[in-house]
CSV table of C-alpha atoms and ligand atoms in Angstrom, one decimal:
chain,number,residue,atom,x,y,z
P,1,UNK,CA,43.3,99.2,132.1
P,2,UNK,CA,46.6,98.6,130.4
P,3,UNK,CA,47.8,95.7,132.5
P,4,UNK,CA,50.9,93.4,132.2
P,5,UNK,CA,49.7,90.0,131.0
P,6,UNK,CA,46.1,91.2,130.5
P,7,UNK,CA,44.0,88.6,128.6
P,8,UNK,CA,41.6,91.2,127.3
P,9,UNK,CA,42.7,90.7,123.7
P,10,UNK,CA,43.0,87.0,124.1
P,11,UNK,CA,39.7,86.4,125.9
P,12,UNK,CA,37.8,85.2,122.8
P,13,UNK,CA,40.5,82.6,122.0
P,14,UNK,CA,40.6,81.5,125.6
P,15,UNK,CA,36.8,81.3,126.0
P,16,UNK,CA,36.3,79.3,122.8
P,17,UNK,CA,39.1,76.9,123.7
P,18,UNK,CA,37.7,76.3,127.2
P,19,UNK,CA,34.2,75.8,125.7
P,20,UNK,CA,35.6,73.3,123.1
P,21,UNK,CA,36.9,71.2,126.0
P,22,UNK,CA,34.2,71.5,128.7
P,23,UNK,CA,31.1,72.2,126.6
P,24,UNK,CA,28.2,74.2,128.1
P,25,UNK,CA,29.2,76.4,131.1
P,26,UNK,CA,25.7,77.1,132.3
P,27,UNK,CA,25.8,74.7,135.3
P,28,UNK,CA,29.5,75.0,136.0
P,29,UNK,CA,31.5,76.8,138.6
P,30,UNK,CA,34.4,78.7,137.0
P,31,UNK,CA,37.4,80.0,138.9
P,32,UNK,CA,39.8,82.7,137.8
P,33,UNK,CA,42.6,82.3,140.3
P,34,UNK,CA,45.0,85.0,139.2
P,35,UNK,CA,42.3,87.4,138.1
P,36,UNK,CA,44.2,90.7,137.6
P,37,UNK,CA,41.7,93.0,135.8
P,38,UNK,CA,39.1,90.2,135.7
P,39,UNK,CA,39.1,89.9,131.9
P,40,UNK,CA,38.5,86.2,131.9
P,41,UNK,CA,36.1,85.9,134.7
P,42,UNK,CA,34.1,88.6,133.1
P,43,UNK,CA,33.6,86.7,129.8
P,44,UNK,CA,32.0,83.8,131.8
P,45,UNK,CA,30.1,85.8,134.4
P,46,UNK,CA,26.7,85.7,132.7
P,47,UNK,CA,27.2,82.2,131.3
P,48,UNK,CA,28.2,80.1,134.3
P,49,UNK,CA,26.6,79.0,137.5
P,50,UNK,CA,29.1,80.9,139.6
P,51,UNK,CA,32.4,82.7,139.3
P,52,UNK,CA,35.2,82.5,141.9
P,53,UNK,CA,37.7,85.3,141.3
P,54,UNK,CA,40.9,85.8,143.2
P,55,UNK,CA,44.1,87.9,143.2
P,56,UNK,CA,46.5,88.7,146.0
P,57,UNK,CA,46.9,92.4,145.0
P,58,UNK,CA,44.3,94.6,146.7
P,59,UNK,CA,43.6,96.8,143.7
P,60,UNK,CA,42.8,93.7,141.7
P,61,UNK,CA,40.5,92.5,144.5
P,62,UNK,CA,38.7,95.9,144.2
P,63,UNK,CA,38.3,95.6,140.5
P,64,UNK,CA,37.0,92.0,140.7
P,65,UNK,CA,34.8,92.7,143.6
P,66,UNK,CA,33.1,95.2,141.3
P,67,UNK,CA,33.2,93.6,137.9
P,68,UNK,CA,32.5,90.0,139.1
P,69,UNK,CA,31.1,90.4,142.6
P,70,UNK,CA,28.6,93.1,141.7
P,71,UNK,CA,25.7,91.5,139.8
P,72,UNK,CA,22.6,93.5,140.7
P,73,UNK,CA,21.6,97.0,139.8
P,74,UNK,CA,23.1,99.6,142.2
P,75,UNK,CA,22.5,103.3,142.6
P,76,UNK,CA,25.5,105.3,141.4
P,77,UNK,CA,24.5,108.2,139.3
P,78,UNK,CA,24.1,110.8,142.0
P,79,UNK,CA,27.3,109.7,143.8
P,80,UNK,CA,29.4,109.8,140.6
P,81,UNK,CA,28.0,113.2,139.8
P,82,UNK,CA,28.9,114.5,143.3
P,83,UNK,CA,32.4,113.0,143.2
P,84,UNK,CA,33.0,114.6,139.7
P,85,UNK,CA,32.2,118.0,141.1
P,86,UNK,CA,34.3,118.0,144.2
P,87,UNK,CA,37.0,120.6,144.9
P,88,UNK,CA,40.5,119.1,144.9
P,89,UNK,CA,42.2,118.3,148.2
P,90,UNK,CA,46.0,118.4,149.0
P,91,UNK,CA,46.0,114.8,150.4
P,92,UNK,CA,48.3,111.8,150.4
P,93,UNK,CA,48.5,111.4,146.6
P,94,UNK,CA,49.1,115.1,145.9
P,95,UNK,CA,51.7,115.4,148.8
P,96,UNK,CA,53.7,112.3,147.7
P,97,UNK,CA,53.2,111.8,144.0
P,98,UNK,CA,52.7,115.2,142.4
P,99,UNK,CA,55.4,117.8,141.6
P,100,UNK,CA,53.6,120.9,143.0
P,101,UNK,CA,53.8,119.6,146.5
P,102,UNK,CA,57.6,119.4,146.3
P,103,UNK,CA,57.6,115.6,146.4
P,104,UNK,CA,59.9,115.5,143.3
P,105,UNK,CA,57.6,112.8,141.9
P,106,UNK,CA,55.2,113.4,139.0
P,107,UNK,CA,52.9,110.4,138.7
P,108,UNK,CA,49.9,112.7,138.2
P,109,UNK,CA,49.3,116.3,137.3
P,110,UNK,CA,48.8,118.5,140.4
P,111,UNK,CA,45.1,118.9,139.5
P,112,UNK,CA,44.5,115.2,139.1
P,113,UNK,CA,46.5,114.3,142.3
P,114,UNK,CA,44.2,116.6,144.2
P,115,UNK,CA,41.1,115.2,142.5
P,116,UNK,CA,42.1,111.7,143.3
P,117,UNK,CA,42.5,112.7,147.0
P,118,UNK,CA,39.2,114.4,147.1
P,119,UNK,CA,37.3,111.6,145.5
P,120,UNK,CA,39.0,108.9,147.5
P,121,UNK,CA,38.4,110.6,150.8
P,122,UNK,CA,34.7,111.2,150.0
P,123,UNK,CA,34.2,107.5,149.1
P,124,UNK,CA,35.7,106.5,152.5
P,125,UNK,CA,33.6,109.1,154.3
P,126,UNK,CA,30.4,107.8,152.7
P,127,UNK,CA,31.3,104.2,153.6
P,128,UNK,CA,32.0,105.1,157.2
P,129,UNK,CA,28.7,107.0,157.5
P,130,UNK,CA,27.0,104.0,155.8
P,131,UNK,CA,25.8,106.4,153.1
P,132,UNK,CA,26.9,103.8,150.5
P,133,UNK,CA,26.9,100.0,150.9
P,134,UNK,CA,29.7,97.6,150.0
P,135,UNK,CA,28.6,97.1,146.5
P,136,UNK,CA,28.6,100.8,145.8
P,137,UNK,CA,31.9,101.2,147.6
P,138,UNK,CA,33.7,98.8,145.3
P,139,UNK,CA,32.0,100.2,142.3
P,140,UNK,CA,33.1,103.7,143.1
P,141,UNK,CA,36.6,102.6,144.0
P,142,UNK,CA,36.9,100.7,140.8
P,143,UNK,CA,35.8,103.7,138.8
P,144,UNK,CA,38.4,105.8,140.5
P,145,UNK,CA,41.2,103.2,139.9
P,146,UNK,CA,40.4,102.9,136.2
P,147,UNK,CA,40.2,106.6,135.6
P,148,UNK,CA,43.2,107.5,137.7
P,149,UNK,CA,45.2,104.9,135.7
P,150,UNK,CA,44.0,106.5,132.5
P,151,UNK,CA,45.7,109.9,133.5
P,152,UNK,CA,48.8,108.4,135.1
P,153,UNK,CA,52.0,110.0,133.9
P,154,UNK,CA,53.9,106.7,133.3
P,155,UNK,CA,55.1,104.7,130.3
P,156,UNK,CA,52.6,102.0,131.3
P,157,UNK,CA,53.5,100.7,134.8
P,158,UNK,CA,54.2,102.6,138.0
P,159,UNK,CA,57.9,101.4,138.3
P,160,UNK,CA,58.8,104.9,137.1
P,161,UNK,CA,57.1,108.2,136.2
P,162,UNK,CA,57.8,110.4,133.1
P,163,UNK,CA,59.8,113.6,133.4
P,164,UNK,CA,57.3,115.6,131.4
P,165,UNK,CA,53.5,115.4,131.7
P,166,UNK,CA,52.4,113.4,128.7
P,167,UNK,CA,49.2,114.4,126.8
P,168,UNK,CA,46.9,111.9,128.4
P,169,UNK,CA,48.2,112.9,131.9
P,170,UNK,CA,47.4,116.5,131.2
P,171,UNK,CA,43.7,115.7,130.8
P,172,UNK,CA,41.4,116.3,133.8
P,173,UNK,CA,40.4,113.0,135.4
P,174,UNK,CA,36.8,112.1,134.5
P,175,UNK,CA,35.0,109.6,136.7
P,176,UNK,CA,33.6,107.3,134.0
P,177,UNK,CA,31.5,104.6,135.8
P,178,UNK,CA,33.1,101.1,135.9
P,179,UNK,CA,30.1,99.3,134.6
P,180,UNK,CA,29.6,95.6,135.3
P,181,UNK,CA,27.3,92.9,133.8
P,182,UNK,CA,24.1,92.0,135.6
P,183,UNK,CA,23.1,88.5,136.3
P,184,UNK,CA,21.3,86.3,138.9
P,185,UNK,CA,24.2,84.3,140.3
P,186,UNK,CA,26.1,85.1,143.5
P,187,UNK,CA,29.8,85.1,142.9
P,188,UNK,CA,32.8,84.9,145.2
P,189,UNK,CA,35.8,87.2,145.2
P,190,UNK,CA,38.9,86.6,147.2
P,191,UNK,CA,42.2,88.5,148.0
P,192,UNK,CA,44.4,85.6,148.9
P,193,UNK,CA,47.5,83.7,147.9
P,194,UNK,CA,46.5,81.3,145.2
P,195,UNK,CA,48.3,78.3,146.8
P,196,UNK,CA,46.5,79.0,150.1
P,197,UNK,CA,43.0,79.5,148.6
P,198,UNK,CA,43.2,76.5,146.3
P,199,UNK,CA,42.8,74.2,149.3
P,200,UNK,CA,39.5,75.8,150.3
P,201,UNK,CA,37.7,76.0,147.0
P,202,UNK,CA,36.3,73.5,144.5
P,203,UNK,CA,34.4,73.6,141.2
P,204,UNK,CA,34.4,72.5,137.6
P,205,UNK,CA,36.8,74.7,135.6
P,206,UNK,CA,39.8,76.7,136.9
P,207,UNK,CA,41.7,79.1,134.8
P,208,UNK,CA,45.3,79.9,135.9
P,209,UNK,CA,47.1,83.0,134.6
P,210,UNK,CA,50.1,83.5,137.0
P,211,UNK,CA,52.9,85.9,136.3
P,212,UNK,CA,55.4,84.6,133.7
P,213,UNK,CA,58.5,86.5,134.6
P,214,UNK,CA,60.3,88.2,137.4
P,215,UNK,CA,58.3,91.4,137.3
P,216,UNK,CA,56.3,91.7,140.5
P,217,UNK,CA,52.9,93.2,140.2
P,218,UNK,CA,53.1,94.8,143.7
P,219,UNK,CA,55.9,97.1,142.6
P,220,UNK,CA,54.7,97.7,139.1
P,221,UNK,CA,51.3,98.8,140.3
P,222,UNK,CA,52.1,100.2,143.7
P,223,UNK,CA,50.2,103.4,143.2
P,224,UNK,CA,47.0,101.5,142.4
P,225,UNK,CA,47.3,99.8,145.8
P,226,UNK,CA,48.0,103.1,147.4
P,227,UNK,CA,44.9,104.7,146.0
P,228,UNK,CA,42.8,101.6,146.7
P,229,UNK,CA,44.0,101.2,150.3
P,230,UNK,CA,44.5,104.9,151.1
P,231,UNK,CA,46.5,104.0,154.2
P,232,UNK,CA,49.3,106.0,155.8
P,233,UNK,CA,52.9,105.0,155.1
P,234,UNK,CA,56.3,106.6,154.3
P,235,UNK,CA,56.8,106.3,150.5
P,236,UNK,CA,60.3,105.0,149.7
P,237,UNK,CA,62.8,106.2,147.2
P,238,UNK,CA,62.5,108.0,143.9
P,239,UNK,CA,59.3,106.3,142.9
P,240,UNK,CA,57.6,106.5,146.3
P,241,UNK,CA,57.2,102.7,146.6
P,242,UNK,CA,55.2,101.0,149.4
P,243,UNK,CA,55.9,97.6,150.9
P,244,UNK,CA,54.7,95.0,148.5
P,245,UNK,CA,54.1,91.3,148.4
P,246,UNK,CA,56.5,89.1,146.4
P,247,UNK,CA,55.0,86.4,144.3
P,248,UNK,CA,56.8,83.0,144.2
P,249,UNK,CA,55.6,82.7,140.6
P,250,UNK,CA,58.0,85.5,139.8
P,251,UNK,CA,61.0,83.6,141.2
P,252,UNK,CA,62.9,81.1,139.1
P,253,UNK,CA,63.9,79.0,142.0
P,254,UNK,CA,60.4,78.7,143.5
P,255,UNK,CA,58.0,78.7,140.6
P,256,UNK,CA,58.1,75.0,139.7
P,257,UNK,CA,57.4,73.9,143.3
P,258,UNK,CA,54.5,76.3,143.8
P,259,UNK,CA,53.1,75.5,140.4
P,260,UNK,CA,53.1,71.7,141.1
P,261,UNK,CA,51.7,72.3,144.5
P,262,UNK,CA,48.8,74.2,143.0
P,263,UNK,CA,48.0,71.6,140.4
P,264,UNK,CA,48.2,68.8,143.0
P,265,UNK,CA,45.7,70.6,145.3
P,266,UNK,CA,43.3,71.9,142.7
P,267,UNK,CA,39.8,70.4,143.3
P,268,UNK,CA,38.6,71.2,139.8
P,269,UNK,CA,38.0,68.7,136.9
P,270,UNK,CA,39.4,71.0,134.2
P,271,UNK,CA,42.5,73.1,134.6
P,272,UNK,CA,43.6,75.7,132.0
P,273,UNK,CA,46.9,77.5,132.2
P,274,UNK,CA,48.0,80.5,130.2
P,275,UNK,CA,51.7,80.8,129.9
P,276,UNK,CA,53.9,82.1,127.1
P,277,UNK,CA,57.1,80.9,125.5
P,278,UNK,CA,59.2,83.6,127.4
P,279,UNK,CA,58.1,82.4,130.8
P,280,UNK,CA,60.3,81.3,133.8
P,281,UNK,CA,59.0,77.7,133.3
P,282,UNK,CA,59.6,76.0,129.9
P,283,UNK,CA,56.7,74.5,128.0
P,284,UNK,CA,58.2,71.1,128.6
P,285,UNK,CA,58.4,71.6,132.3
P,286,UNK,CA,54.7,72.7,132.5
P,287,UNK,CA,53.7,69.7,130.5
P,288,UNK,CA,55.8,67.3,132.7
P,289,UNK,CA,54.1,68.6,135.8
P,290,UNK,CA,50.5,68.6,134.4
P,291,UNK,CA,50.8,65.2,132.8
P,292,UNK,CA,51.3,63.6,136.2
P,293,UNK,CA,47.7,64.6,137.2
P,294,UNK,CA,45.6,63.5,134.2
P,295,UNK,CA,44.9,63.9,130.5
P,296,UNK,CA,47.0,66.7,129.1
P,297,UNK,CA,46.7,68.8,125.9
P,298,UNK,CA,48.2,72.0,124.5
P,299,UNK,CA,47.0,74.7,122.2
P,300,UNK,CA,48.9,77.9,121.2
P,301,UNK,CA,48.4,81.2,119.4
P,302,UNK,CA,50.9,83.7,118.1
P,303,UNK,CA,50.2,86.9,119.8
P,304,UNK,CA,51.3,90.5,119.3
P,305,UNK,CA,52.4,91.6,122.7
P,306,UNK,CA,53.0,95.3,123.4
P,307,UNK,CA,56.1,96.3,125.2
P,308,UNK,CA,56.1,99.6,127.0
P,309,UNK,CA,58.8,101.9,125.7
P,310,UNK,CA,60.0,104.2,128.3
P,311,UNK,CA,61.1,106.9,126.0
P,312,UNK,CA,58.0,107.1,123.9
P,313,UNK,CA,55.4,107.3,126.6
P,314,UNK,CA,52.6,104.8,125.8
P,315,UNK,CA,53.7,104.2,122.2
P,316,UNK,CA,54.3,100.6,122.5
P,317,UNK,CA,56.6,98.4,120.5
P,318,UNK,CA,54.9,95.3,119.2
P,319,UNK,CA,56.7,92.0,119.6
P,320,UNK,CA,55.4,88.5,118.7
P,321,UNK,CA,55.2,85.8,121.3
P,322,UNK,CA,53.5,82.4,121.4
P,323,UNK,CA,50.7,82.3,123.9
P,324,UNK,CA,50.1,78.7,125.2
P,325,UNK,CA,47.0,77.4,126.7
P,326,UNK,CA,47.8,74.2,128.6
P,327,UNK,CA,44.8,71.9,129.3
P,328,UNK,CA,44.4,69.3,131.9
P,329,UNK,CA,41.5,67.0,132.7
P,330,UNK,CA,42.4,66.0,136.2
P,331,UNK,CA,42.0,62.4,137.3
P,332,UNK,CA,44.3,62.2,140.3
J,1,LIG,C1,49.2,87.6,134.3
J,1,LIG,S1,48.4,88.5,135.5
J,1,LIG,C2,46.7,88.0,135.3
J,1,LIG,C3,46.1,88.8,134.3
J,1,LIG,C4,44.6,88.6,134.1
J,1,LIG,N1,44.3,87.3,133.6
J,1,LIG,C5,44.0,89.7,133.3
J,1,LIG,O1,43.5,89.4,132.1
J,1,LIG,O2,43.9,90.8,133.7
J,1,LIG,C6,48.9,87.7,137.0
J,1,LIG,C7,48.2,88.1,138.3
J,1,LIG,O3,48.6,87.1,139.3
J,1,LIG,C8,48.6,87.8,140.5
J,1,LIG,N2,49.4,87.0,141.5
J,1,LIG,C9,50.7,86.8,141.5
J,1,LIG,N3,51.1,85.9,142.4
J,1,LIG,C10,49.9,85.5,143.0
J,1,LIG,C11,49.6,84.6,144.0
J,1,LIG,N4,50.6,83.9,144.6
J,1,LIG,N5,48.3,84.4,144.4
J,1,LIG,C12,47.4,85.1,143.8
J,1,LIG,N6,47.6,86.0,142.8
J,1,LIG,C13,48.8,86.2,142.4
J,1,LIG,C14,49.1,89.2,140.2
J,1,LIG,O4,48.7,90.2,141.1
J,1,LIG,C15,48.5,89.4,138.8
J,1,LIG,O5,47.3,90.2,138.9
């Protein structure tokens, strides 16, 4: 998934820096507290004692519940096959986010909107009839989210839709399975505010990747929450927005306080924080806060970030930023 702040492309760098500091991960509990797509938890899943993954957006919980939480073989082939072959339904997504329904919004082609409705309703139906268990439920929902996102008619996020259906949005949604790594460990996946959860968990290594700027994930990915929750609400305005949570990490006046509170309450020996040089907190501020709680270090990496360009669909403009990894060995 093309996600703001995704560490997919940086995961090798982050993994090797973490291992340089903490050594073998085999017997360690690793927490990915702002997990997003789960990119970092996933690289440690088969190599650590246990992963704790968390994010306060529900679509992210669904992805992590599958990619991290699922760790044993599940049966999915027949279900995916049946979902792929369903007849489309004029449901909530079609009625509110496709042009053909008269909604004036075009986040999906009419065909894909109806496909999403049919697939989503069937998954819920199976769950209610206990035809699938929880592990299968989140696997199928993740598969739907990933594949719906791949045919969304947006520049990259759901803050706006494009006037004309772009090429990738014209393709028929295929339900490619959201495969996950198998391993023996039981992992924990949460859907909570980081500052609340931090008081209830402990472990060896925690990775923090909060938002850097004012862009709220809840508004930028509202349609993923809508597909994941499939609840009933009145979509608001031109973009059909739903109510969304506002993260204090996206607010200049709040971020330093919540960040320090998080570091203070963290019951983990090693803390790693990803943050870039364009963030709401300066490098110096982050350093000043972290240094209070133990032995601090900093590594960086120039990084080609891709900015969505509204006029050119998903042709992104590259811009170079410095990606920082702040490191703290906590002693207080
Ligand atoms: C930079 S992204 C993380 C990206 C992730 N590392 C990846 O590679 O996909 C930041 C994430 O923090 C989540 N978030 C923002 N505020 C939060 C909070 N207070 N508690 C928990 N999660 C939060 C957002 O929903 C978003 O998924």
